[in-house]
Amino acid sequence: MKPVEIVLVYQSLLGIYGDRGNAMVLRQRLAWRGIDATLTVVDPGDDVPSTGSVYLLGGGEDAAQISAVKALKADGHLFRAIDAGAVLFAVCAGYQIVGETFTVGENDEVIEGLGLLDVTTRRGPERAVGEVLSAWTRPDGTESLVTGFENHGGFTYLGVNAEPLARVEIGVGNCGDGTDGAVQGNVLGIYPHGPILARNPELADHLLERALGHELDPLPNPEQDELRRQRIAAVRRTGLRR
Amino acid sequence: MPSTLSTPAEPASLTRAERLRLWTAIRVGDVAALASRLAGRGSGASIRGQVLTRLDPNAFADLLQGHRVLAVSGTNGKTTTTHLLAAAVRSGLGADARRLVTNADGANLHYGIASALSQQPRSDIAVLETDERVVSDMIAHARPELLVLLNFSRDQLDRHHEIKALGRSWRAALAAAGAVGPTIVANACDPLVVWSAGTAAKVVWVETDTTWSADGALCPACGTVLRRVPIDERARWDCPGCELTQPEASYRVDGERIVLPNGRMVHPDLQVPGSFNVSNAACALAAAVEFGVPVPEALAGMHTVTAPAGRFATTHFGRTRARLLLAKNPAGWAEALPLATSDPVILAIDSVAADGKDVSWLWDVEYEQLAGRRVVCTGPRAQDLAVRLSYAGVEHEVEPDLRAALGERDMPVDVIATYTPFQRLLKMAGLR
């Protein structure tokens, strides 16, 4: 069987918050289950492979967002891979560029995004920075908590074709409307950046199951459970005055 | 006439009222510092500075008057480079070494600088570690003769948000200072530093041994993806989209050695470890020479620096002999990790404001290089590190309590800590 390919897209542009952690987590969770997996790191200027199962986009600054959109449109492979059933998971600035439009710079210049998610992003009233806690609904209808750290100046509004990914308990999320992230087909985006999948293994496995088309065996990990317990307790203790 | 090492600073011009207010604020600050020391809360330098600048909001600017200022800034290496530069200038001053004041403790915000200056009223040369956020005020108020800019990388993004914003403020301050602005000594290998110094009247470029390039992917001026062009077996960066390119350097780091503008090679013979400290020394040397210190005196001075503000210090905790390394961000960890060779190695992580509240950066550090050795994870965010290490395949244990993690060991250990646990270690060891 061909190894499962995880593709980390433009880490040098969109990877400012340790976002490559998400790719490392996905690859390792497959490896721990004995599933052959490879990690492809794509630099700007290189071709994006069309053979990936999961594609990842991370956080970055304004200029990096513009460069990434331009390069991904010129390359085209990411769009074809998603049409063919691959999963795209984008966080923070990566989440913004996946949408219809977003703004950059002092003068809020409107930039056209990749158009893969029906969301638009505009400068928010104040920057959202801090630990965030939300809940997302698993395919079986049960809820799972998402713990992470958000740091974004843009507020994101969902259009009719996108569904919110999570319901916010503490933090700002999309735009302070009680939701965070969006999902549309196999494209998922959310604000907590960096290694969000390291803190939320169920979300990580959900992405993998979606890409592979079958369920994965559970992977007990007391160390990870303890980290979740600590972070959830910490944000509930201090969240209101973060 | 150009100034030389022996040129005295222009005396401060303060009114009687200003002098009285400053004098009073210093005396009250001294009392607060004494009280803090008696209460066993450390040196009191921080509280002195805070009281002083609260009572006299102009203290920072007023105390800087009457000094010839050499400032050092950048994301990493500020404290060590400040110590190296201060030692080089002191060595050049010889019998007049007491003319020099420096904030050796690493307190590099307005109040830390004010506190240091207030303790040496007779000084007229100031070598000042300066936080990146204070640089533009320093340029405006102190009219420094020299400003050393070491590097720029991701650090405490929960507070700074955008790395480039600081560079923009430096450019504005240097442009405003114009011809009377400082001579910059700057790292030619860091695109963001080069762009930030772009408005300066005079720059002495230093080609360093920079390894961290993750924050230099895009041209800071035009946003084009930078290319790395190999010239003489060394990679130089260049922007295909605009004029910005790696400048030709006057000083160059070549392994353990520094190549001077005249082509001569010198060995800095440092007592602080790591190739990044050779780069720091090259910048300090260039600044000292610009200030009028002859190369041999500068090198002799730098050789005396051993553990700047506790960095690289070896000390005892009970029976355990430990070497203390500070790492505050991914670039700093990339430098510190190869120096930590003990087994086990102790890594201490915290996330209060001074460390950065967001520990996402743990995933930007190549902890994979520790595979085969054992790590003791400690500090309030030990669990985050533990999960990171499990994904990296590095054997580890978790002991959140710092003292317990140090244990009673027969073999020496290396400890790498973020800012807050590092300060705690210094205090526990009686080094501050």
Short mmCIF file of C-alpha atoms in Angstrom, two decimals, chain B residues 29-45 47-48 119:
data_model
loop_
_atom_site.label_atom_id
_atom_site.label_comp_id
_atom_site.label_asym_id
_atom_site.label_seq_id
_atom_site.Cartn_x
_atom_site.Cartn_y
_atom_site.Cartn_z
CA GLY B 29 14.40 54.57 44.61
CA ASP B 30 17.52 53.64 46.59
CA VAL B 31 15.48 53.33 49.77
CA ALA B 32 12.95 51.10 47.99
CA ALA B 33 15.81 48.96 46.64
CA LEU B 34 17.33 48.64 50.11
CA ALA B 35 13.97 47.61 51.57
CA SER B 36 13.57 45.02 48.84
CA ARG B 37 17.07 43.65 49.51
CA LEU B 38 16.45 43.46 53.25
CA ALA B 39 13.21 41.60 52.56
CA GLY B 40 15.24 39.06 50.60
CA ARG B 41 13.57 39.86 47.29
CA GLY B 42 16.68 40.10 45.13
CA SER B 43 18.93 43.02 44.19
CA GLY B 44 16.19 45.65 44.27
CA ALA B 45 17.33 47.05 40.92
CA ILE B 47 11.97 48.20 42.16
CA ARG B 48 14.49 51.06 42.26
CA GLN B 119 24.03 54.10 40.50
#
